[in-house]
Coordinates of C-alpha atoms in Angstrom, one line a residue:
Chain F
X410 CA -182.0 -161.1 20.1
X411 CA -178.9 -162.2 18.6
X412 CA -178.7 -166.3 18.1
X413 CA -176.2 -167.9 20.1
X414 CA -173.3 -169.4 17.9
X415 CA -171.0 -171.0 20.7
X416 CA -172.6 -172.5 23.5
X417 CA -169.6 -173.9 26.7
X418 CA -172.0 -175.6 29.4
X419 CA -170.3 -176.5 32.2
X420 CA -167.1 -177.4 30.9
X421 CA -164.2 -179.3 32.8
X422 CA -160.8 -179.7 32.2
X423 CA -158.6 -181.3 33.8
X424 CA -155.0 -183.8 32.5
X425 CA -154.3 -187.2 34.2
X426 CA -151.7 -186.6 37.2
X427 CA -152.7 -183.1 37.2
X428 CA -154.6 -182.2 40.9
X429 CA -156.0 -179.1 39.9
X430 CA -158.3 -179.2 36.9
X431 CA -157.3 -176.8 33.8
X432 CA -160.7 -175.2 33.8
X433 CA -163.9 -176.1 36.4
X434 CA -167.3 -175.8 35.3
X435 CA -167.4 -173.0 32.7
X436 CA -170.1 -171.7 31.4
X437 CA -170.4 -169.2 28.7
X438 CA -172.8 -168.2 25.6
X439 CA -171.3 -165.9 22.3
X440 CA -173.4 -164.8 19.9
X441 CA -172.7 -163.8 16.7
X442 CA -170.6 -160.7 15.7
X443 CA -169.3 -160.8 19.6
X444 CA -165.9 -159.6 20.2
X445 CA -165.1 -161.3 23.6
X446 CA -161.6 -160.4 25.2
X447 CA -160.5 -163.0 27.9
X448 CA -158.2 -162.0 30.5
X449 CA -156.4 -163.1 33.1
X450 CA -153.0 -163.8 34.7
X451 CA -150.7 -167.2 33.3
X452 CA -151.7 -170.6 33.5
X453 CA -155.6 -168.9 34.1
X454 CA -157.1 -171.4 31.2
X455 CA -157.2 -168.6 29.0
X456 CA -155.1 -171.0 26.1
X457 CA -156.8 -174.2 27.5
X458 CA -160.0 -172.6 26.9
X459 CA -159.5 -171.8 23.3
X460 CA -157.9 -175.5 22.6
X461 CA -161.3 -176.7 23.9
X462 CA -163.2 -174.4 21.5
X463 CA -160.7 -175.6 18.6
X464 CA -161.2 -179.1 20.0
X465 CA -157.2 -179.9 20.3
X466 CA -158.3 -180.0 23.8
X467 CA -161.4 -182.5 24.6
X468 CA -163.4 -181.5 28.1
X469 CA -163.0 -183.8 30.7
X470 CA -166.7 -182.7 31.5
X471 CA -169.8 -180.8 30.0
X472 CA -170.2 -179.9 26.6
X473 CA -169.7 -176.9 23.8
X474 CA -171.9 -176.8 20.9
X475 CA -171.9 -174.7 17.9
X476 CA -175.0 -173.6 15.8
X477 CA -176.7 -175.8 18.6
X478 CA -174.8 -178.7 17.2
X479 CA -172.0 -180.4 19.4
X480 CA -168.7 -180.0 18.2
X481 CA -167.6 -183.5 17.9
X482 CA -170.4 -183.8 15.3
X483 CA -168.8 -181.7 12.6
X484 CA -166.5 -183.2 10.1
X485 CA -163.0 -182.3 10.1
X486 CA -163.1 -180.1 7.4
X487 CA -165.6 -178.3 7.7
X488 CA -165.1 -177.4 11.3
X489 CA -161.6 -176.1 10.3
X490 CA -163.3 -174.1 8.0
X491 CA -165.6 -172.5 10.7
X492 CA -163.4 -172.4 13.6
X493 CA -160.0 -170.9 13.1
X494 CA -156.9 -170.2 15.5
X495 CA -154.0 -167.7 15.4
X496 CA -151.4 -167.9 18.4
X497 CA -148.6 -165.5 19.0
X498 CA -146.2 -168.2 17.4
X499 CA -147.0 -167.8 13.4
X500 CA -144.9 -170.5 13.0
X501 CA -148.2 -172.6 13.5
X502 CA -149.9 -171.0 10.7
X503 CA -147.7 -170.2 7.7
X504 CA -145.0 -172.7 5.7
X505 CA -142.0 -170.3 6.9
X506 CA -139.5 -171.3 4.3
X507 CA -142.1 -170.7 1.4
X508 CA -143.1 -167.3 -0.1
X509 CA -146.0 -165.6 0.4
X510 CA -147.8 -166.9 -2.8
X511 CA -147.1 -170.2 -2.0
X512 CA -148.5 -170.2 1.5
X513 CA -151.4 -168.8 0.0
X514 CA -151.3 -171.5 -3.0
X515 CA -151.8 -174.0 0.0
X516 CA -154.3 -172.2 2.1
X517 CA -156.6 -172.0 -1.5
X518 CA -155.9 -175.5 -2.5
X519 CA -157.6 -176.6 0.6
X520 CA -160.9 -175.2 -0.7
X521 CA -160.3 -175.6 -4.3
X522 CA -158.4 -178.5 -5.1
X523 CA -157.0 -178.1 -8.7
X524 CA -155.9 -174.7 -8.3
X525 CA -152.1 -175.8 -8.7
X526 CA -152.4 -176.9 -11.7
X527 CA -153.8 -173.3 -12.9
X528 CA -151.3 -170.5 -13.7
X529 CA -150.5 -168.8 -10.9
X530 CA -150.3 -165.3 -12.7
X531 CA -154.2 -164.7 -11.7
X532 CA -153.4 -165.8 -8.1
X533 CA -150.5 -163.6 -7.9
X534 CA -152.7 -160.8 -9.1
X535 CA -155.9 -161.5 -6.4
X536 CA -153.4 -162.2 -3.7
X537 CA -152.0 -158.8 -4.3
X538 CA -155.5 -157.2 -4.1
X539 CA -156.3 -159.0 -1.2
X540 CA -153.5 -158.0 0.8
X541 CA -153.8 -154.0 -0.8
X542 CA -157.0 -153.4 1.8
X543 CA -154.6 -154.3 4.9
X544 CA -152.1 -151.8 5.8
X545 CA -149.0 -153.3 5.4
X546 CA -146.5 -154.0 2.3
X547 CA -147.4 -157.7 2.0
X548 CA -148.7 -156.8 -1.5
X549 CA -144.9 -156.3 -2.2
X550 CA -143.5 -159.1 -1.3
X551 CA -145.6 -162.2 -2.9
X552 CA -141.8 -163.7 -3.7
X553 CA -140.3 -163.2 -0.4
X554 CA -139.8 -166.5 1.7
X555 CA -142.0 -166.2 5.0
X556 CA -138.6 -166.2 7.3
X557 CA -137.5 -163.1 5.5
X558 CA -140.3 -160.6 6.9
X559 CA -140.5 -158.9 9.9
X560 CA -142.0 -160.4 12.9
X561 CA -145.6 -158.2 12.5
X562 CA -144.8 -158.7 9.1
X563 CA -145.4 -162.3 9.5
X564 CA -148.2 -162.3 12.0
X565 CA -150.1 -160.0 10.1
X566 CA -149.8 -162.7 6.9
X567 CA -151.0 -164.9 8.9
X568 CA -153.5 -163.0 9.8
X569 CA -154.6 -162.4 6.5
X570 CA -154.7 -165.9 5.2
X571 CA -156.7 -167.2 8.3
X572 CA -158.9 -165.0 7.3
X573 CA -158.8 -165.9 3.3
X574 CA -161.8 -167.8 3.4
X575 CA -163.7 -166.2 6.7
X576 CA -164.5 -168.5 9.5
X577 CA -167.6 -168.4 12.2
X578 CA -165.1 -167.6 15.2
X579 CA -161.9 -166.7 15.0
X580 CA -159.8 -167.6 18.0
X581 CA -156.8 -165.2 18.9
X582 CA -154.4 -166.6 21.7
X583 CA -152.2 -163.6 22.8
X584 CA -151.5 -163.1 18.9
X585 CA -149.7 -159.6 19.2
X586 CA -147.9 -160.4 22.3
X587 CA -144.7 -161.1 20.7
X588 CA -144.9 -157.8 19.1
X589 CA -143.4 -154.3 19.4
X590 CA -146.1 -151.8 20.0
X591 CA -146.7 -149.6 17.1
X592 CA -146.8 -153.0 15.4
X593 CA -148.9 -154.5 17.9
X594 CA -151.6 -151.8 17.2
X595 CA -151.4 -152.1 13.6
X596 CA -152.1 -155.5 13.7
X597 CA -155.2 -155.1 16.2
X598 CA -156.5 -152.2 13.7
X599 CA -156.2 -155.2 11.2
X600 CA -157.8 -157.5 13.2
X601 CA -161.0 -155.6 14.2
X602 CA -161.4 -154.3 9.7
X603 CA -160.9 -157.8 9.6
X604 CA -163.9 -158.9 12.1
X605 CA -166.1 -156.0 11.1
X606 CA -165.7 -156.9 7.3
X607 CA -166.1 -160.2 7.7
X608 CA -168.7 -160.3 10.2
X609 CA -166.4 -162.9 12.2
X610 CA -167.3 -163.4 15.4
X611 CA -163.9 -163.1 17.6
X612 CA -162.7 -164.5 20.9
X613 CA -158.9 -163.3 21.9
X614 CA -157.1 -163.6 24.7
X615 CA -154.7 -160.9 26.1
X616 CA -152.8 -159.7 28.8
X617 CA -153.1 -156.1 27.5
X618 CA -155.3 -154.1 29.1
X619 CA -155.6 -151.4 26.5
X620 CA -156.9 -153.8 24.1
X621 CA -159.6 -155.2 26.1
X622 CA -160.7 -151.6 27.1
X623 CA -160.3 -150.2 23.1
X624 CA -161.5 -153.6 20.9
X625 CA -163.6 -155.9 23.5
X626 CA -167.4 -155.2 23.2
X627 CA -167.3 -158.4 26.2
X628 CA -164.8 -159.1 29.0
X629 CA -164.7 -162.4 30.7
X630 CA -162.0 -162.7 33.3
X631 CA -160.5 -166.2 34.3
X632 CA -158.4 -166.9 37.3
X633 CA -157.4 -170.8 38.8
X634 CA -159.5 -172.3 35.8
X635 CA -163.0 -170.7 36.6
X636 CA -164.8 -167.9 35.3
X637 CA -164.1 -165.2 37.4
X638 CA -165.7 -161.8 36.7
X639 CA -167.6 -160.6 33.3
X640 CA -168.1 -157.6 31.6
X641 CA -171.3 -157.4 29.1
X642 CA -172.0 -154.7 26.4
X643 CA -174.4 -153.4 28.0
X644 CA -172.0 -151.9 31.1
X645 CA -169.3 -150.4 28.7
X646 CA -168.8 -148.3 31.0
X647 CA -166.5 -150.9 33.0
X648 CA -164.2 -150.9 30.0
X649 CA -161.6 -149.2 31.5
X650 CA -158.1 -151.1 32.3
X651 CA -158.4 -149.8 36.2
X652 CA -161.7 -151.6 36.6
X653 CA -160.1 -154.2 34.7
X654 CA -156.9 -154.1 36.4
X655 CA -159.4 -154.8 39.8
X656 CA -161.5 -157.0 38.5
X657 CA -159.4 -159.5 36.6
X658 CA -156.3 -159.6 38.4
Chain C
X200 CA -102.4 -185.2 -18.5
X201 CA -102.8 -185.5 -14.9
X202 CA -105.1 -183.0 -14.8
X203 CA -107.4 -184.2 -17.5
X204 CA -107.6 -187.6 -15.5
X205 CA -108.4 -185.4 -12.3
X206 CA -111.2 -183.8 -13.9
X207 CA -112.3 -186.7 -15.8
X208 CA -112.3 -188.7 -12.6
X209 CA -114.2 -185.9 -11.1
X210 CA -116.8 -185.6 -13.7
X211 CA -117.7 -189.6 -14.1
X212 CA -118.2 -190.0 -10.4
X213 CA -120.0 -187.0 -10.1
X214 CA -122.2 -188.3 -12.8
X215 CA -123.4 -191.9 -11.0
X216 CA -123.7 -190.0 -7.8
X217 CA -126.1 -187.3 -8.7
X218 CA -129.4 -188.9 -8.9
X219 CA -128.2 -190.0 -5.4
X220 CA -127.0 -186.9 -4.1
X221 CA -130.1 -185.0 -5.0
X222 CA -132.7 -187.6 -3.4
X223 CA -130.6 -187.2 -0.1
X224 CA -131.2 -183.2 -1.0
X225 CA -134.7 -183.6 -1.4
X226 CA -134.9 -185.7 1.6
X227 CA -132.6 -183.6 4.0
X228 CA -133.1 -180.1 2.7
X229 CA -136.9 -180.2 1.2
X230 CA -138.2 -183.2 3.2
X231 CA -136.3 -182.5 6.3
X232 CA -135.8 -186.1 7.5
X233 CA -132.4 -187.6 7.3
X234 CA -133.3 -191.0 5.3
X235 CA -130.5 -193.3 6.2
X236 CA -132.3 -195.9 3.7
X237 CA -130.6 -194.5 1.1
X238 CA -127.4 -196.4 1.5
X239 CA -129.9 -199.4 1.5
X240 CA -131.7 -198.0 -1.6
X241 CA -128.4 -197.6 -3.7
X242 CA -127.5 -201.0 -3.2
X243 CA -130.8 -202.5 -3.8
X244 CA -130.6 -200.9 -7.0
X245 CA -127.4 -202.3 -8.3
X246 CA -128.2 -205.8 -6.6
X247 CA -131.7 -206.2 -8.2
X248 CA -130.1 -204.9 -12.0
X249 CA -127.2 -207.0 -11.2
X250 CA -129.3 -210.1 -10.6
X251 CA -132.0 -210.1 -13.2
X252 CA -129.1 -208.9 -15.9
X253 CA -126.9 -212.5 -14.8
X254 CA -130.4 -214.5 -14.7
X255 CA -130.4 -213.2 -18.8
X256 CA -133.8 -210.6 -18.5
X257 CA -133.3 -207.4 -20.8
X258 CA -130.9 -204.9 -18.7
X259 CA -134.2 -202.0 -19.3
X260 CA -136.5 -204.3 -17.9
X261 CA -133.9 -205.0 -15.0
X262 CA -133.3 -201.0 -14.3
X263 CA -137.0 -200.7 -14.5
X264 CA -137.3 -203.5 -11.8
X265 CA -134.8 -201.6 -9.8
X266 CA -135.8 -198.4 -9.9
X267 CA -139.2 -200.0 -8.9
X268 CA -137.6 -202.0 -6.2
X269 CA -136.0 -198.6 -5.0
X270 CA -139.3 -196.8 -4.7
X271 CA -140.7 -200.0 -2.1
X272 CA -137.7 -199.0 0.4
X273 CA -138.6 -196.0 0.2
X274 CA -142.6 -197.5 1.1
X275 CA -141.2 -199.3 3.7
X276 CA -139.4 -196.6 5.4
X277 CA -142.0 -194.3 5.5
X278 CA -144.4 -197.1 6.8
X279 CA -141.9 -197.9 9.4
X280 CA -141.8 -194.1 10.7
X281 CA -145.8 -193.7 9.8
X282 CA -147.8 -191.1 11.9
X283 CA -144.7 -190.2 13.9
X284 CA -144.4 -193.5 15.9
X285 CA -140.9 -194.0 15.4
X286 CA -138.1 -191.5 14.8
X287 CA -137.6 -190.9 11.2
X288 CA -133.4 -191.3 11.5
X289 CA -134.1 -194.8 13.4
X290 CA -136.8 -195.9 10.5
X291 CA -134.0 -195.2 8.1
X292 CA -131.6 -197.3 10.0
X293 CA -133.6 -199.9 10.4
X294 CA -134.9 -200.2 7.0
X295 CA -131.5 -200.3 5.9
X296 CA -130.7 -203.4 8.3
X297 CA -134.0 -204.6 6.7
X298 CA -132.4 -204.0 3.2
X299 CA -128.9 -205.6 4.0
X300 CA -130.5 -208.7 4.7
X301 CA -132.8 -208.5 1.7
X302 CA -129.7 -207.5 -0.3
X303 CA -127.7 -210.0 0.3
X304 CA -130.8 -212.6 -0.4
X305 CA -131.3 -211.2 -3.8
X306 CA -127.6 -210.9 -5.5
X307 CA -127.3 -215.0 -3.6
X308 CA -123.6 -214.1 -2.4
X309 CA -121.6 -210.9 -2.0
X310 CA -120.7 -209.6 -5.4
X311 CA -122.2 -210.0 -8.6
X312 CA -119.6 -209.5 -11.8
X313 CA -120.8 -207.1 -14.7
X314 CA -118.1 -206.8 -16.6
X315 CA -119.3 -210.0 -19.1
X316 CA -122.8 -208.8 -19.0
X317 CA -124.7 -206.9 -21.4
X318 CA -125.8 -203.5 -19.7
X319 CA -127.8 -200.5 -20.5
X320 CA -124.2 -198.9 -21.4
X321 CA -121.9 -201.7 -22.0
X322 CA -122.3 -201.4 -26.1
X323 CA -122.0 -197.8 -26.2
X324 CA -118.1 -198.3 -23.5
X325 CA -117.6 -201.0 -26.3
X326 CA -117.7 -198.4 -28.6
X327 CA -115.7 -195.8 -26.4
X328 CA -115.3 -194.1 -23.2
X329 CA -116.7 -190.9 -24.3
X330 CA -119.8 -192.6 -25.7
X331 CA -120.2 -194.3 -22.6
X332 CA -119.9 -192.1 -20.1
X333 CA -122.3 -189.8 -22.6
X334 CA -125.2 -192.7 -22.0
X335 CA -124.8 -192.0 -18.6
X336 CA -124.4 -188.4 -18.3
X337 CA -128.1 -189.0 -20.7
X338 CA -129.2 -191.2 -17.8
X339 CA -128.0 -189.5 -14.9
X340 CA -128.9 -186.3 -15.9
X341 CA -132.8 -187.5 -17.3
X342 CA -133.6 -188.5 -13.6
X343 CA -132.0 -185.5 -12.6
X344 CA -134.3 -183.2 -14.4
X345 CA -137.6 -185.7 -13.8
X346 CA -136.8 -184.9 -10.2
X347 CA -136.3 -181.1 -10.8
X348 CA -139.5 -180.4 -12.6
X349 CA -141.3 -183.1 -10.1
X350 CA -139.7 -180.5 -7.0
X351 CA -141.0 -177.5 -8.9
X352 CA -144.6 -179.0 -9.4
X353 CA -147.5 -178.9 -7.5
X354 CA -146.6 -182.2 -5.6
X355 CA -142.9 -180.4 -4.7
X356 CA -144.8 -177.8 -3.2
X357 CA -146.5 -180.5 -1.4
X358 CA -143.2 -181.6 -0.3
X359 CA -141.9 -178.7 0.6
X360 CA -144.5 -177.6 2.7
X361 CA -144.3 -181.3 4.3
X362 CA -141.2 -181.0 5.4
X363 CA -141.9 -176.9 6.5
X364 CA -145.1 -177.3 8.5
X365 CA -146.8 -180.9 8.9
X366 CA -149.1 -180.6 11.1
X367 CA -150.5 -177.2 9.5
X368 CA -150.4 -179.0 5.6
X369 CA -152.7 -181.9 8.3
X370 CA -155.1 -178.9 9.2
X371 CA -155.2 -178.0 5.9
X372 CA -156.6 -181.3 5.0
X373 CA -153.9 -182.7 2.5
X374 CA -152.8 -186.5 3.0
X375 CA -149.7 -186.0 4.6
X376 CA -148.3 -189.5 5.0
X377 CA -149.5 -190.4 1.7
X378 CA -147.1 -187.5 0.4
X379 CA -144.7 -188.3 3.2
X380 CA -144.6 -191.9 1.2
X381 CA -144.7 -190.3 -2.4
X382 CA -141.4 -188.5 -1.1
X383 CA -139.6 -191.2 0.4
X384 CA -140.2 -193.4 -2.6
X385 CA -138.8 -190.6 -4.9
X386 CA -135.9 -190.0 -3.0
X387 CA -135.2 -194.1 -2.6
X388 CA -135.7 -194.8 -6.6
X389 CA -133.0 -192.0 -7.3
X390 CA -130.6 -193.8 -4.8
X391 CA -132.0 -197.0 -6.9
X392 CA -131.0 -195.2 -9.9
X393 CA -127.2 -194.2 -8.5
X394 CA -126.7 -198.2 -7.9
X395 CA -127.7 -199.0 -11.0
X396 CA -125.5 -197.0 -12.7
X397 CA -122.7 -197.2 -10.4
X398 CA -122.5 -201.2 -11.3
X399 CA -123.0 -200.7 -14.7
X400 CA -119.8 -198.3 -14.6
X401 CA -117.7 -200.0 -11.9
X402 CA -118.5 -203.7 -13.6
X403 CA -119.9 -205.2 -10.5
X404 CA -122.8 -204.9 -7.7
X405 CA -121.0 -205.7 -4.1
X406 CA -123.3 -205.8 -0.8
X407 CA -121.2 -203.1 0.5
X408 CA -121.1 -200.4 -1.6
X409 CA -123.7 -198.4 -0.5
X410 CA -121.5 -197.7 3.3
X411 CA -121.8 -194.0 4.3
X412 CA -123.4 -192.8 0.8
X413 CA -125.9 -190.9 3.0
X414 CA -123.5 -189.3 5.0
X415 CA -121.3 -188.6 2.6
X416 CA -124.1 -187.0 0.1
X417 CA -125.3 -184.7 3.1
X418 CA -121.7 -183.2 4.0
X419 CA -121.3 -182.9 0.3
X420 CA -124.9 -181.1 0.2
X421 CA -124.5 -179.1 3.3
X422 CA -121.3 -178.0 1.9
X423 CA -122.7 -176.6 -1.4
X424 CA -125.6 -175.1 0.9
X425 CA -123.0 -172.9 2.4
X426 CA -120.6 -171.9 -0.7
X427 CA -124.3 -171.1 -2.3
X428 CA -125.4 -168.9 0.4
X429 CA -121.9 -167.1 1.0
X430 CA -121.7 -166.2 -2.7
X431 CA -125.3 -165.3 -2.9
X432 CA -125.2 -163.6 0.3
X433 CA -128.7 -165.0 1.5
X434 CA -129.6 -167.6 4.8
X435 CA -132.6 -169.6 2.9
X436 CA -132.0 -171.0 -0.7
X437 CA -134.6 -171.6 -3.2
X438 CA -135.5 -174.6 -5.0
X439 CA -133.2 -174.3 -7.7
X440 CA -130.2 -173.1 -5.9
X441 CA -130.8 -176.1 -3.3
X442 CA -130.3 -178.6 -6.5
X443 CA -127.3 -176.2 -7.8
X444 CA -126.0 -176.4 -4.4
X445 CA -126.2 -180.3 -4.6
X446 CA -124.3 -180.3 -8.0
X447 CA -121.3 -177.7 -6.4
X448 CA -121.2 -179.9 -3.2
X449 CA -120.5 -183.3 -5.1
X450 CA -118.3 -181.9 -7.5
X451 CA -116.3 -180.1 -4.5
X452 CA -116.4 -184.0 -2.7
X453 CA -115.0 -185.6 -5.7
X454 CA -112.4 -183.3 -6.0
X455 CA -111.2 -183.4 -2.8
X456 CA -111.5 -187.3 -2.7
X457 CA -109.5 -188.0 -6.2
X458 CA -107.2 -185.2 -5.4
X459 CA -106.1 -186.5 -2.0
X460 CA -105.9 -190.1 -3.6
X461 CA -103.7 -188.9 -6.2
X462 CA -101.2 -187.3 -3.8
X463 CA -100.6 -190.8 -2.4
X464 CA -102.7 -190.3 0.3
X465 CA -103.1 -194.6 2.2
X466 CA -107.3 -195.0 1.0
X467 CA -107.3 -196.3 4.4
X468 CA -107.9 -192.8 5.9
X469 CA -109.2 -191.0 2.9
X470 CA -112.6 -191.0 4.7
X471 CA -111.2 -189.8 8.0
X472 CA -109.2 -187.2 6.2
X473 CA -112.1 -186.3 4.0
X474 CA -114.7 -185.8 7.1
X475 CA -111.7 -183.1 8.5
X476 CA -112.0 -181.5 5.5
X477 CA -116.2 -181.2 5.5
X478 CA -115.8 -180.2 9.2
X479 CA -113.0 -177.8 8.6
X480 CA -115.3 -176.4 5.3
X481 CA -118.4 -176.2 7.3
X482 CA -116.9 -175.0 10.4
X483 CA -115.3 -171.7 8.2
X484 CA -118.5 -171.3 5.9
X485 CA -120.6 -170.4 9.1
X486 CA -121.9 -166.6 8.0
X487 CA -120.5 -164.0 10.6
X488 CA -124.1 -163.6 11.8
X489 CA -124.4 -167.1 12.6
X490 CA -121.2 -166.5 13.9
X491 CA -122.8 -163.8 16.4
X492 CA -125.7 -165.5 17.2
X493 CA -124.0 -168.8 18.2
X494 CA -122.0 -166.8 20.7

């Protein structure tokens, strides 16, 4: 059986002055290489839920562990390193008046710290490798300045450089819903050469029922904050958006 | 003969306000906080100089001490605004009360007279005015070019990205208020270094000379922003064009200012009439898509 890498037991949310807690009593296991799509309709928990998992969000109760260790035990660091977010607004993730190489100078400094003061003529060269295997013409554009690209341009960037150095679980908050849809799908085929490559274990929230049903391998609906309907691997024959349509909404 | 005193004028002002122009660039365009300090800085810079030049202590060691003293304001103002807890335009202001204060304390009365004093320049004016102002084009444009090559470095990509993204250079696990500090005392010790030559040139350090210099160095900067990107036909400017921008912006304020002061204009309202100009300038320097978009 595959081990368990995120463990959410019985976790509570809830802000002061706000009646209705965020998210009650959740309870949820991923294991390793999971691809787990969570639905449901605005203000759900979906986002609350992965703030909790990226700890900018602390549970009022229970308790999320990873590797079996709680969360709150890992250094900063290195818990950046294993947990990583990407929301719809890539404004989060990338230095928009910079280029492209410089974004990615900061993103590599982080794990090798005197790499500014090498010439960036090798960097410019791996960069452009790196961003050859994804279909898009980032590879191009090393020079550009972020705010110059398109808008799946950008999100695909920032995309690739979560991904630079691969984390444990990558956490996708509605990250093509600001897209077109030919777009949209190119970043999702991305996403899942991405996971696969990588091995990264991925947990994305999305409104679009054709992605859950074509990328999800599990489904876990919310609705007022709780856990309200799940779809495991092994019933794959669920995965289609009118049962999801039914069951989630 | 007019003209050559226009342009002369132009050029010689220019020169003392650089260093000062481009720390309010780094601080409003690469930074993107609006450090008031600065008016506080340039003074402190010509009043500690002033000072330790009358109390007899070599004029190098003075501008060292300066500069030095230039680089604490900028210390204090980002200590002031640390972590976020107070707005970075209100830290500016109040470090600058701070400084006026302080200012004041140091120089021991108003105004302190230069014109008897031996100065980093005062033998080479002795000599002439072209050798003069030379030494301070030398000065002027050394700190310049320190500043330049510090932008284009590793630690101006710090900055940059400081000022772009803070709380993602945070996730990314760089010290961001220590570079937040780093910046702010860069940008404060080239105001320091504006004041010090600005006395040296002028022949005196006064308590108020530093009114409105921020102001004044961001309409002048905003203004080269926009002549830059209209003639280069692009909405974001690079590192070097943000400094050339700086340079066009001053020499453009310096212009305007000697030229309305030569067609008799009462120096009472050559500010007001100068901030008509910027906002006439900035209001017709708006690209036609930012036209569009506004609408």
């Amino acid at each position: 059986m595959t081990p368990t890498l995120l463990d959410i037991h019985s976790v509570s949310l809830t802000f002061p002055g706000v009646e209705r807690p965020i998210l009650s009593n959740i309870t949820y296991a991923v294991q390793t290489g999971d691809f787990v799509i969570v639905l449901g309709s605005n203000g759900s928990g979906k986002s609350s839920l992965l703030k909790l998992i990226d700890q900018r969000y602390q549970p009022s109760s229970g308790k999320i562990n990873l590797d079996g260790k709680l969360l709150t035990s890992y250094r900063d660091k290195s818990f950046h390193c294993a947990v990583k977010t990407l929301t719809q607004n890539y404004h989060e993730s990338l230095f928009t008046s910079l280029t492209v190489l410089e974004n990615y100078l900061l993103i590599r400094q982080q794990y090798e710290p005197n790499l500014l003061a090498i010439k960036t003529q090798h960097e410019s060269e791996f960069l452009q490798t790196y961003l050859s295997q994804f279909n898009t013409n980032l590879s191009s554009k090393l020079n550009q300045i972020v705010d110059q690209l398109s808008g799946g341009e950008k999100q695909a960037l920032a995309l690739a450089l979560t991904v630079l150095y691969p984390p444990r679980i990558l956490l996708l908050d509605e990250h093509t819903s600001a897209l077109d849809p030919k777009s949209a799908e190119q970043l999702m085929s991305m996403t899942q050469q991405i996971t696969e490559k990588y091995h990264i274990t991925c947990i994305l929230t999305t409104h679009d029922l054709a992605i859950a049903e074509q990328y999800g391998n599990r489904i876990l609906a919310l609705r007022n904050g709780k856990i309200h309907h799940r779809i495991e691997n092994d019933k794959k024959q669920d995965f289609n958006q009118e049962n999801l349509l039914a069951a989630c909404y | 003969m007019m003209l050559a005193s226009l342009i002369s004028a132009i050029f010689t002002q220019s020169l003392t306000f650089l260093p000062l122009a481009l720390g309010i660039s780094i601080s409003y365009s690469l930074l993107r906080a609006t450090d008031m300090t600065l008016d506080g800085s340039f003074v402190l810079g010509a009043a500690v100089f002033a000072r330790l030049v009358t109390l007899g202590i070599s004029p190098v060691i003075a501008g060292l001490c300066a500069l030095i003293a230039g680089s604490l304001a900028g210390v204090m103002v980002s200590f002031i605004q640390r972590g976020g807890r107070v707005d970075p335009l209100l830290a500016g202001v109040l470090a600058t009360f701070i400084l006026t204060s302080g200012n004041l304390a140091l120089m021991g009365r108003p105004n302190i007279n230069l014109l008897t004093q031996h100065t980093l320049v005062s033998t080479a004016f002795a000599q002439s005015n072209l050798a003069g102002w030379s030494l301070v084009a030398l000065y002027s444009l050394s700190f310049c070019l320190i500043s330049c090559l510090l932008v284009r470095s590793r630690f101006g990509l710090m900055l940059r990205a400081l000022g772009d993204n803070p709380a993602l250079l945070k996730r990314l696990g760089t010290p961001v208020e220590t570079y937040r500090l780093l910046g702010f005392a860069l940008t404060n010790s080239l105001a320091a270094v504006s004041g010090i030559l600005t006395a040296q040139t002028v022949g005196y350090a006064d308590v108020g000379m530093g009114f409105g210099m921020t102001l004044t160095g961001i309409g002048a900067i905003i203004l080269g922003q926009q002549i830059l990107r209209a003639m280069l036909k692009r909405t974001t400017l690079r590192v070097a064009a943000e400094f050339s921008a700086c340079v066009i912006g001053v020499l453009l304020y310096f212009f305007a200012m000697n030229g309305l002061l030569r067609c008799d204009i009462n120096p009472v309202y050559l500010k007001m009439i100068l901030g008509i100009i910027l906002i006439i300038f900035l209001r017709s320097a708006v690209n036609p898509n930012q036209k569009r978009a506004q609408s």
